[in-house]
Amino acid sequence: MSNLAIILFYYKYYPIKYNTTRRLYMKFVHCADVHIGMEFALNRLRSRQRKAEILQSFLRVIDYCRDEEVDILLIAGDLFDSEKVEAAVVEQIKEAFAGIPGTDIYIAPGNHDPYTLTSPYRQEGWSANVTIFSGTPQVLERRDKGYRIWGCGFENCYVTDRLLMGVRLPKDELINIGILHGQLVGKSGRSEYNAITDEDIEKSGIDYLALGHVHKQTRVQRIGGTLFAYSGTIEGQGFDEDGIKGFYTGELSKQQLLRHELITEYVSTSRRRYYHVSVDITQARSRSEVVDMICRAAQSVAEDDAFCVLITENRAEDNLYKITLIGDVCEEAAASVEELSARLAGKFYYIKVRDNSRLLIDYEELAKENSLKGMYTARMLDGIRTQKQAGRKLANTSTENPSPTRVWDGMIPSVCCMKWQKDYKKQVSVLNSYKNRNM
């Protein structure tokens, strides 16, 4: 037999290994929960801008598939935020998919974009490389490319059945891929969003299961012979979705999967990120130093990209922040939230400041001042001393006359004592509120 005949023989019967001279694997991208068309709780201009940015982030995923010659794109639900997405946007997505004909695209509709009668997924015009799963589980074999894929989608906003239950894919030379939108519930449990149990995963026979629904990326995990992960959303949609967002990409190789191995990278796509940042301003000696500390803290969290691949630049001024001030601050550095917000305006795309710091004030010295704030402070201190004395007297009386009411640390959990504690804390809070005034 000639060398050419041998090559043709292997090309026909062992396609995944010999269908190319460049590589012995298939490259995949796994993304989910894009929510194209979502409305944001921002002002009208920025809400419109964020909506456009989500679409652009997804188009960057398509560009990545083209540039990296990705074989399979897995979209595990909620590509659209609802079935009422604009027709022009749907056409733009169709054109983008048609622009990567060498990539097999699989979509498992989720609870936000279920496969209903009015779903854009039912429309004509999707290119030949796109497969959209309905609510009926389906297995497709691509022996020419060396893989088999199982998938199922939502047909309503809620799915109480376990769609993965009973799936048993054969173990042969093909790579078994699964794609599904749903909620992991461990060994047992229920969910209105397609409960997925450990047992369902373990018995499925799937080599890699691409999941959607959870907007936070998880590491690739293994149960039995199945590797699985949530890719998370590609663009944060609120402060409950902070940090890096993107998609998984990797190489599917039967040899590696048999060893329960999967080479993956996490690629960051987000135009903007949401961050919660606590800033200790104890060392600040002026209001300008407080502003500088906030800016440095915002910049530091914008540099947490060591573990992912960036296809968009992450700049602090492009991101959204919720800043919480903590620590003990001197009067010279004390500033109102309104003043800090005004000073920080224009430095970031969005910032909200919450002040949980404490003002360092010698109230005894302040009470000696011949001023309105001195007189008010003296009055408050007298009130606090009176309440303390009343509390001690009440505690001592209860100790001398035992009753079913027990005493812990000199404080009685009675209605009277609870009222005293409440009044005491209230008056101390009034004193501390002076830090937001022009004292």
GROMACS .gro file of C-alpha atoms in nm:
model
  439
    1MET     CA    1   0.000   0.000   0.000
    2SER     CA    2   0.136   0.341  -0.096
    3ASN     CA    3   0.200   0.620   0.156
    4LEU     CA    4  -0.086   0.821   0.005
    5ALA     CA    5  -0.328   0.532   0.053
    6ILE     CA    6  -0.222   0.498   0.417
    7ILE     CA    7  -0.279   0.870   0.477
    8LEU     CA    8  -0.624   0.857   0.315
    9PHE     CA    9  -0.713   0.549   0.524
   10TYR     CA   10  -0.632   0.726   0.851
   11TYR     CA   11  -0.801   1.045   0.738
   12LYS     CA   12  -1.126   0.853   0.684
   13TYR     CA   13  -1.130   0.635   0.996
   14TYR     CA   14  -0.939   0.848   1.249
   15PRO     CA   15  -1.041   1.204   1.159
   16ILE     CA   16  -0.976   1.379   1.490
   17LYS     CA   17  -0.616   1.268   1.493
   18TYR     CA   18  -0.529   1.287   1.126
   19ASN     CA   19  -0.767   1.540   0.970
   20THR     CA   20  -0.501   1.809   0.991
   21THR     CA   21  -0.125   1.829   0.985
   22ARG     CA   22  -0.128   2.124   1.226
   23ARG     CA   23  -0.282   1.982   1.542
   24LEU     CA   24  -0.431   1.678   1.711
   25TYR     CA   25  -0.711   1.848   1.903
   26MET     CA   26  -1.018   2.067   1.864
   27LYS     CA   27  -1.018   2.420   1.997
   28PHE     CA   28  -1.336   2.535   2.172
   29VAL     CA   29  -1.482   2.851   2.327
   30HIS     CA   30  -1.740   2.829   2.605
   31CYS     CA   31  -1.941   3.138   2.699
   32ALA     CA   32  -2.284   3.204   2.852
   33ASP     CA   33  -2.517   3.462   3.005
   34VAL     CA   34  -2.435   3.743   2.765
   35HIS     CA   35  -2.778   3.909   2.805
   36ILE     CA   36  -2.772   4.113   2.486
   37GLY     CA   37  -3.043   4.381   2.505
   38MET     CA   38  -3.033   4.418   2.882
   39GLU     CA   39  -3.144   4.748   3.041
   40PHE     CA   40  -2.916   4.891   3.311
   41ALA     CA   41  -3.005   5.081   3.628
   42LEU     CA   42  -2.804   5.385   3.519
   43ASN     CA   43  -2.904   5.714   3.365
   44ARG     CA   44  -3.053   5.691   3.015
   45LEU     CA   45  -2.732   5.777   2.829
   46ARG     CA   46  -2.513   5.534   3.018
   47SER     CA   47  -2.776   5.259   3.013
   48ARG     CA   48  -2.786   5.286   2.635
   49GLN     CA   49  -2.407   5.286   2.626
   50ARG     CA   50  -2.376   4.976   2.846
   51LYS     CA   51  -2.632   4.794   2.630
   52ALA     CA   52  -2.418   4.863   2.322
   53GLU     CA   53  -2.103   4.757   2.505
   54ILE     CA   54  -2.248   4.416   2.589
   55LEU     CA   55  -2.317   4.355   2.222
   56GLN     CA   56  -1.965   4.464   2.131
   57SER     CA   57  -1.817   4.235   2.394
   58PHE     CA   58  -1.995   3.940   2.237
   59LEU     CA   59  -1.879   4.040   1.890
   60ARG     CA   60  -1.524   4.032   2.029
   61VAL     CA   61  -1.589   3.667   2.118
   62ILE     CA   62  -1.679   3.606   1.753
   63ASP     CA   63  -1.364   3.788   1.640
   64TYR     CA   64  -1.161   3.570   1.874
   65CYS     CA   65  -1.314   3.256   1.721
   66ARG     CA   66  -1.219   3.378   1.375
   67ASP     CA   67  -0.866   3.489   1.465
   68GLU     CA   68  -0.786   3.176   1.667
   69GLU     CA   69  -0.958   2.938   1.422
   70VAL     CA   70  -1.185   2.797   1.692
   71ASP     CA   71  -1.359   2.472   1.596
   72ILE     CA   72  -1.655   2.483   1.837
   73LEU     CA   73  -1.836   2.775   2.004
   74LEU     CA   74  -2.060   2.672   2.294
   75ILE     CA   75  -2.316   2.930   2.413
   76ALA     CA   76  -2.477   2.788   2.727
   77GLY     CA   77  -2.792   2.999   2.747
   78ASP     CA   78  -2.912   3.357   2.791
   79LEU     CA   79  -2.741   3.494   2.483
   80PHE     CA   80  -3.032   3.741   2.477
   81ASP     CA   81  -3.180   3.909   2.783
   82SER     CA   82  -3.531   3.836   2.657
   83GLU     CA   83  -3.715   3.717   2.349
   84LYS     CA   84  -3.806   4.080   2.269
   85VAL     CA   85  -3.460   4.171   2.146
   86GLU     CA   86  -3.445   4.426   1.864
   87ALA     CA   87  -3.467   4.278   1.514
   88ALA     CA   88  -3.159   4.471   1.398
   89VAL     CA   89  -2.954   4.322   1.681
   90VAL     CA   90  -3.067   3.968   1.594
   91GLU     CA   91  -2.963   4.027   1.231
   92GLN     CA   92  -2.626   4.153   1.347
   93ILE     CA   93  -2.573   3.833   1.547
   94LYS     CA   94  -2.677   3.619   1.250
   95GLU     CA   95  -2.428   3.799   1.027
   96ALA     CA   96  -2.153   3.755   1.286
   97PHE     CA   97  -2.218   3.380   1.307
   98ALA     CA   98  -2.221   3.350   0.929
   99GLY     CA   99  -1.882   3.524   0.928
  100ILE     CA  100  -1.714   3.227   1.102
  101PRO     CA  101  -1.828   2.934   0.884
  102GLY     CA  102  -1.540   2.717   1.004
  103THR     CA  103  -1.671   2.726   1.362
  104ASP     CA  104  -1.955   2.498   1.470
  105ILE     CA  105  -2.184   2.705   1.694
  106TYR     CA  106  -2.415   2.542   1.950
  107ILE     CA  107  -2.672   2.733   2.157
  108ALA     CA  108  -2.870   2.595   2.453
  109PRO     CA  109  -3.141   2.857   2.527
  110GLY     CA  110  -3.174   2.962   2.892
  111ASN     CA  111  -3.441   3.102   3.120
  112HIS     CA  112  -3.407   3.455   2.980
  113ASP     CA  113  -3.415   3.353   2.613
  114PRO     CA  114  -3.618   3.029   2.609
  115TYR     CA  115  -3.708   2.849   2.288
  116THR     CA  116  -4.064   2.979   2.274
  117LEU     CA  117  -4.290   3.028   1.974
  118THR     CA  118  -4.187   3.395   1.953
  119SER     CA  119  -3.818   3.339   2.020
  120PRO     CA  120  -3.566   3.484   1.772
  121TYR     CA  121  -3.419   3.134   1.769
  122ARG     CA  122  -3.728   3.023   1.572
  123GLN     CA  123  -3.660   3.272   1.295
  124GLU     CA  124  -3.513   3.178   0.961
  125GLY     CA  125  -3.179   3.303   0.845
  126TRP     CA  126  -2.942   3.135   1.091
  127SER     CA  127  -2.635   3.014   0.905
  128ALA     CA  128  -2.563   2.646   0.848
  129ASN     CA  129  -2.293   2.636   1.117
  130VAL     CA  130  -2.546   2.725   1.390
  131THR     CA  131  -2.737   2.462   1.591
  132ILE     CA  132  -2.999   2.577   1.842
  133PHE     CA  133  -3.127   2.314   2.085
  134SER     CA  134  -3.496   2.304   2.175
  135GLY     CA  135  -3.655   2.172   2.491
  136THR     CA  136  -3.620   1.816   2.365
  137PRO     CA  137  -3.276   1.668   2.439
  138GLN     CA  138  -3.079   1.596   2.126
  139VAL     CA  139  -2.753   1.417   2.041
  140LEU     CA  140  -2.560   1.511   1.729
  141GLU     CA  141  -2.262   1.314   1.600
  142ARG     CA  142  -1.986   1.476   1.396
  143ARG     CA  143  -1.767   1.179   1.320
  144ASP     CA  144  -1.592   1.377   1.049
  145LYS     CA  145  -1.466   1.607   1.325
  146GLY     CA  146  -1.433   1.351   1.602
  147TYR     CA  147  -1.698   1.462   1.849
  148ARG     CA  148  -2.052   1.401   1.967
  149ILE     CA  149  -2.259   1.674   2.136
  150TRP     CA  150  -2.560   1.650   2.364
  151GLY     CA  151  -2.772   1.956   2.433
  152CYS     CA  152  -3.107   2.079   2.554
  153GLY     CA  153  -3.264   2.422   2.607
  154PHE     CA  154  -3.534   2.593   2.808
  155GLU     CA  155  -3.875   2.625   2.647
  156ASN     CA  156  -4.010   2.839   2.930
  157CYS     CA  157  -3.865   3.072   3.191
  158TYR     CA  158  -3.878   2.787   3.442
  159VAL     CA  159  -3.779   2.422   3.409
  160THR     CA  160  -3.853   2.202   3.708
  161ASP     CA  161  -3.743   1.879   3.535
  162ARG     CA  162  -3.383   1.762   3.548
  163LEU     CA  163  -3.291   1.779   3.182
  164LEU     CA  164  -2.961   1.594   3.226
  165MET     CA  165  -3.114   1.306   3.420
  166GLY     CA  166  -3.093   0.979   3.229
  167VAL     CA  167  -2.837   1.097   2.974
  168ARG     CA  168  -2.593   0.816   2.889
  169LEU     CA  169  -2.353   0.890   2.606
  170PRO     CA  170  -2.146   0.599   2.471
  171LYS     CA  171  -1.778   0.581   2.553
  172ASP     CA  172  -1.594   0.540   2.226
  173GLU     CA  173  -1.335   0.723   2.016
  174LEU     CA  174  -1.552   1.038   1.992
  175ILE     CA  175  -1.523   1.329   2.233
  176ASN     CA  176  -1.852   1.371   2.420
  177ILE     CA  177  -1.952   1.735   2.470
  178GLY     CA  178  -2.253   1.861   2.664
  179ILE     CA  179  -2.412   2.206   2.673
  180LEU     CA  180  -2.680   2.308   2.920
  181HIS     CA  181  -2.828   2.601   3.111
  182GLY     CA  182  -2.914   2.515   3.470
  183GLN     CA  183  -2.834   2.520   3.839
  184LEU     CA  184  -2.603   2.280   4.020
  185VAL     CA  185  -2.776   2.143   4.330
  186GLY     CA  186  -2.515   1.894   4.454
  187LYS     CA  187  -2.612   1.540   4.536
  188SER     CA  188  -2.978   1.624   4.571
  189GLY     CA  189  -3.203   1.926   4.560
  190ARG     CA  190  -3.453   2.114   4.352
  191SER     CA  191  -3.450   2.421   4.136
  192GLU     CA  192  -3.688   2.606   3.908
  193TYR     CA  193  -3.397   2.650   3.670
  194ASN     CA  194  -3.318   2.293   3.567
  195ALA     CA  195  -3.160   2.125   3.867
  196ILE     CA  196  -2.833   1.946   3.787
  197THR     CA  197  -2.719   1.686   4.039
  198ASP     CA  198  -2.377   1.530   4.090
  199GLU     CA  199  -2.522   1.193   3.995
  200ASP     CA  200  -2.662   1.329   3.668
  201ILE     CA  201  -2.319   1.463   3.575
  202GLU     CA  202  -2.130   1.151   3.678
  203LYS     CA  203  -2.351   0.909   3.483
  204SER     CA  204  -2.390   1.122   3.170
  205GLY     CA  205  -2.081   0.993   2.989
  206ILE     CA  206  -2.001   1.352   2.887
  207ASP     CA  207  -1.632   1.443   2.870
  208TYR     CA  208  -1.681   1.820   2.896
  209LEU     CA  209  -2.006   1.984   3.007
  210ALA     CA  210  -2.040   2.356   2.926
  211LEU     CA  211  -2.277   2.518   3.175
  212GLY     CA  212  -2.460   2.850   3.190
  213HIS     CA  213  -2.687   3.033   3.439
  214VAL     CA  214  -2.435   3.127   3.709
  215HIS     CA  215  -2.280   3.462   3.619
  216LYS     CA  216  -1.962   3.402   3.817
  217GLN     CA  217  -1.693   3.195   3.651
  218THR     CA  218  -1.604   2.869   3.827
  219ARG     CA  219  -1.291   2.663   3.791
  220VAL     CA  220  -1.310   2.349   3.578
  221GLN     CA  221  -1.426   2.070   3.811
  222ARG     CA  222  -1.462   1.694   3.777
  223ILE     CA  223  -1.723   1.443   3.891
  224GLY     CA  224  -1.647   1.091   3.778
  225GLY     CA  225  -1.518   1.113   3.423
  226THR     CA  226  -1.693   1.443   3.344
  227LEU     CA  227  -1.521   1.781   3.349
  228PHE     CA  228  -1.753   2.080   3.377
  229ALA     CA  229  -1.754   2.455   3.442
  230TYR     CA  230  -1.959   2.771   3.440
  231SER     CA  231  -1.793   3.030   3.219
  232GLY     CA  232  -1.977   3.319   3.383
  233THR     CA  233  -2.100   3.624   3.196
  234ILE     CA  234  -1.874   3.806   2.951
  235GLU     CA  235  -1.965   4.152   3.085
  236GLY     CA  236  -2.058   4.239   3.443
  237GLN     CA  237  -2.416   4.364   3.473
  238GLY     CA  238  -2.416   4.505   3.827
  239PHE     CA  239  -2.222   4.529   4.151
  240ASP     CA  240  -2.329   4.175   4.239
  241GLU     CA  241  -2.116   4.065   3.940
  242ASP     CA  242  -1.785   4.231   4.017
  243GLY     CA  243  -1.437   4.155   3.890
  244ILE     CA  244  -1.311   3.986   3.576
  245LYS     CA  245  -1.563   3.849   3.325
  246GLY     CA  246  -1.506   3.656   3.005
  247PHE     CA  247  -1.509   3.307   2.857
  248TYR     CA  248  -1.325   2.976   2.863
  249THR     CA  249  -1.119   2.853   2.572
  250GLY     CA  250  -0.930   2.529   2.551
  251GLU     CA  251  -0.823   2.225   2.358
  252LEU     CA  252  -1.039   1.913   2.350
  253SER     CA  253  -0.824   1.604   2.306
  254LYS     CA  254  -0.952   1.251   2.361
  255GLN     CA  255  -0.616   1.143   2.499
  256GLN     CA  256  -0.617   1.421   2.758
  257LEU     CA  257  -0.983   1.376   2.847
  258LEU     CA  258  -0.923   1.007   2.916
  259ARG     CA  259  -0.674   1.127   3.177
  260HIS     CA  260  -0.934   1.377   3.305
  261GLU     CA  261  -0.721   1.665   3.182
  262LEU     CA  262  -0.829   1.979   3.000
  263ILE     CA  263  -0.606   2.265   2.891
  264THR     CA  264  -0.800   2.589   2.933
  265GLU     CA  265  -0.749   2.964   2.950
  266TYR     CA  266  -0.986   3.230   3.076
  267VAL     CA  267  -1.014   3.523   2.838
  268SER     CA  268  -1.136   3.861   2.966
  269THR     CA  269  -1.370   4.043   2.728
  270SER     CA  270  -1.542   4.303   2.943
  271ARG     CA  271  -1.533   4.668   2.843
  272ARG     CA  272  -1.594   4.771   3.203
  273ARG     CA  273  -1.581   4.602   3.541
  274TYR     CA  274  -1.758   4.645   3.870
  275TYR     CA  275  -1.558   4.660   4.192
  276HIS     CA  276  -1.626   4.683   4.565
  277VAL     CA  277  -1.331   4.850   4.738
  278SER     CA  278  -1.270   4.920   5.108
  279VAL     CA  279  -1.026   5.205   5.173
  280ASP     CA  280  -0.867   5.255   5.516
  281ILE     CA  281  -0.816   5.631   5.555
  282THR     CA  282  -0.666   5.622   5.905
  283GLN     CA  283  -0.335   5.767   5.784
  284ALA     CA  284  -0.493   6.051   5.585
  285ARG     CA  285  -0.409   6.399   5.709
  286SER     CA  286  -0.616   6.599   5.461
  287ARG     CA  287  -0.915   6.561   5.232
  288SER     CA  288  -0.687   6.558   4.930
  289GLU     CA  289  -0.505   6.258   5.077
  290VAL     CA  290  -0.837   6.077   5.115
  291VAL     CA  291  -0.909   6.135   4.745
  292ASP     CA  292  -0.559   6.009   4.654
  293MET     CA  293  -0.607   5.698   4.866
  294ILE     CA  294  -0.935   5.620   4.689
  295CYS     CA  295  -0.772   5.663   4.347
  296ARG     CA  296  -0.478   5.438   4.437
  297ALA     CA  297  -0.710   5.169   4.575
  298ALA     CA  298  -0.922   5.178   4.259
  299GLN     CA  299  -0.611   5.146   4.044
  300SER     CA  300  -0.477   4.852   4.246
  301VAL     CA  301  -0.787   4.635   4.195
  302ALA     CA  302  -0.785   4.721   3.825
  303GLU     CA  303  -0.454   4.535   3.798
  304ASP     CA  304  -0.576   4.188   3.908
  305ASP     CA  305  -0.537   4.028   3.566
  306ALA     CA  306  -0.254   3.783   3.627
  307PHE     CA  307  -0.459   3.467   3.578
  308CYS     CA  308  -0.645   3.558   3.258
  309VAL     CA  309  -0.583   3.656   2.898
  310LEU     CA  310  -0.685   4.012   2.812
  311ILE     CA  311  -0.836   4.109   2.479
  312THR     CA  312  -0.954   4.443   2.618
  313GLU     CA  313  -0.755   4.694   2.821
  314ASN     CA  314  -0.852   4.722   3.187
  315ARG     CA  315  -0.828   5.084   3.299
  316ALA     CA  316  -0.949   5.218   3.631
  317GLU     CA  317  -1.115   5.520   3.471
  318ASP     CA  318  -1.338   5.288   3.264
  319ASN     CA  319  -1.475   5.092   3.560
  320LEU     CA  320  -1.756   5.123   3.813
  321TYR     CA  321  -1.677   5.139   4.185
  322LYS     CA  322  -1.849   5.124   4.520
  323ILE     CA  323  -1.604   5.265   4.773
  324THR     CA  324  -1.640   5.204   5.148
  325LEU     CA  325  -1.427   5.425   5.373
  326ILE     CA  326  -1.309   5.264   5.697
  327GLY     CA  327  -1.070   5.349   5.979
  328ASP     CA  328  -1.033   5.641   6.222
  329VAL     CA  329  -0.996   5.979   6.057
  330CYS     CA  330  -0.884   6.315   6.197
  331GLU     CA  331  -1.097   6.626   6.158
  332GLU     CA  332  -0.863   6.774   5.895
  333ALA     CA  333  -0.926   6.474   5.666
  334ALA     CA  334  -1.298   6.440   5.732
  335ALA     CA  335  -1.513   6.513   5.430
  336SER     CA  336  -1.874   6.450   5.343
  337VAL     CA  337  -1.971   6.187   5.090
  338GLU     CA  338  -2.104   6.465   4.867
  339GLU     CA  339  -1.772   6.648   4.870
  340LEU     CA  340  -1.572   6.333   4.795
  341SER     CA  341  -1.808   6.240   4.513
  342ALA     CA  342  -1.763   6.586   4.361
  343ARG     CA  343  -1.383   6.560   4.383
  344LEU     CA  344  -1.385   6.215   4.224
  345ALA     CA  345  -1.623   6.309   3.942
  346GLY     CA  346  -1.466   6.248   3.603
  347LYS     CA  347  -1.195   6.016   3.736
  348PHE     CA  348  -1.408   5.703   3.692
  349TYR     CA  349  -1.699   5.590   3.477
  350TYR     CA  350  -1.911   5.557   3.793
  351ILE     CA  351  -1.832   5.582   4.163
  352LYS     CA  352  -2.039   5.571   4.480
  353VAL     CA  353  -1.883   5.643   4.820
  354ARG     CA  354  -2.004   5.507   5.152
  355ASP     CA  355  -1.845   5.643   5.469
  356ASN     CA  356  -1.803   5.391   5.752
  357SER     CA  357  -1.503   5.568   5.905
  358ARG     CA  358  -1.501   5.714   6.255
  359LEU     CA  359  -1.408   6.069   6.337
  360LEU     CA  360  -1.138   6.113   6.603
  361ILE     CA  361  -1.274   6.380   6.838
  362ASP     CA  362  -1.193   6.453   7.202
  363TYR     CA  363  -1.553   6.515   7.307
  364GLU     CA  364  -1.454   6.625   7.660
  365GLU     CA  365  -1.236   6.904   7.516
  366LEU     CA  366  -1.500   6.991   7.259
  367ALA     CA  367  -1.762   7.027   7.535
  368LYS     CA  368  -1.549   7.302   7.696
  369GLU     CA  369  -1.568   7.526   7.390
  370ASN     CA  370  -1.781   7.838   7.417
  371SER     CA  371  -1.967   7.768   7.094
  372LEU     CA  372  -2.289   7.612   6.972
  373LYS     CA  373  -2.120   7.280   6.896
  374GLY     CA  374  -1.947   7.292   7.238
  375MET     CA  375  -2.276   7.348   7.417
  376TYR     CA  376  -2.448   7.073   7.216
  377THR     CA  377  -2.164   6.829   7.287
  378ALA     CA  378  -2.176   6.906   7.662
  379ARG     CA  379  -2.549   6.843   7.667
  380MET     CA  380  -2.508   6.511   7.488
  381LEU     CA  381  -2.230   6.398   7.724
  382ASP     CA  382  -2.449   6.482   8.025
  383GLY     CA  383  -2.729   6.276   7.873
  384ILE     CA  384  -2.498   5.981   7.816
  385ARG     CA  385  -2.369   5.992   8.176
  386THR     CA  386  -2.727   6.001   8.306
  387GLN     CA  387  -2.821   5.700   8.095
  388LYS     CA  388  -2.512   5.510   8.212
  389GLN     CA  389  -2.598   5.574   8.575
  390ALA     CA  390  -2.957   5.465   8.519
  391GLY     CA  391  -2.836   5.146   8.353
  392ARG     CA  392  -2.596   5.059   8.635
  393LYS     CA  393  -2.864   5.126   8.895
  394LEU     CA  394  -3.109   4.901   8.711
  395ALA     CA  395  -2.848   4.626   8.686
  396ASN     CA  396  -2.759   4.648   9.056
  397THR     CA  397  -3.124   4.641   9.163
  398SER     CA  398  -3.184   4.327   8.962
  399THR     CA  399  -2.876   4.160   9.114
  400GLU     CA  400  -2.991   4.233   9.470
  401ASN     CA  401  -3.344   4.105   9.397
  402PRO     CA  402  -3.300   3.789   9.191
  403SER     CA  403  -3.581   3.703   8.953
  404PRO     CA  404  -3.625   3.476   8.651
  405THR     CA  405  -3.447   3.752   8.454
  406ARG     CA  406  -3.077   3.661   8.433
  407VAL     CA  407  -2.788   3.907   8.421
  408TRP     CA  408  -2.508   3.889   8.167
  409ASP     CA  409  -2.207   4.121   8.207
  410GLY     CA  410  -2.409   4.359   8.421
  411MET     CA  411  -2.672   4.412   8.150
  412ILE     CA  412  -3.031   4.286   8.187
  413PRO     CA  413  -3.207   4.172   7.868
  414SER     CA  414  -3.530   4.338   7.975
  415VAL     CA  415  -3.741   4.588   7.787
  416CYS     CA  416  -3.613   4.874   8.003
  417CYS     CA  417  -3.248   4.783   7.956
  418MET     CA  418  -3.291   4.732   7.582
  419LYS     CA  419  -3.448   5.077   7.559
  420TRP     CA  420  -3.154   5.225   7.750
  421GLN     CA  421  -2.906   5.059   7.514
  422LYS     CA  422  -3.098   5.192   7.216
  423ASP     CA  423  -3.106   5.547   7.357
  424TYR     CA  424  -2.738   5.526   7.446
  425LYS     CA  425  -2.634   5.418   7.098
  426LYS     CA  426  -2.858   5.681   6.943
  427GLN     CA  427  -2.695   5.964   7.139
  428VAL     CA  428  -2.345   5.840   7.057
  429SER     CA  429  -2.447   5.826   6.691
  430VAL     CA  430  -2.562   6.188   6.709
  431LEU     CA  431  -2.218   6.289   6.834
  432ASN     CA  432  -2.043   6.097   6.558
  433SER     CA  433  -2.265   6.258   6.295
  434TYR     CA  434  -2.073   6.582   6.348
  435LYS     CA  435  -1.805   6.458   6.111
  436ASN     CA  436  -2.036   6.536   5.820
  437ARG     CA  437  -2.090   6.894   5.934
  438ASN     CA  438  -1.873   7.201   5.906
  439MET     CA  439  -1.738   7.195   6.256
   0.00000   0.00000   0.00000
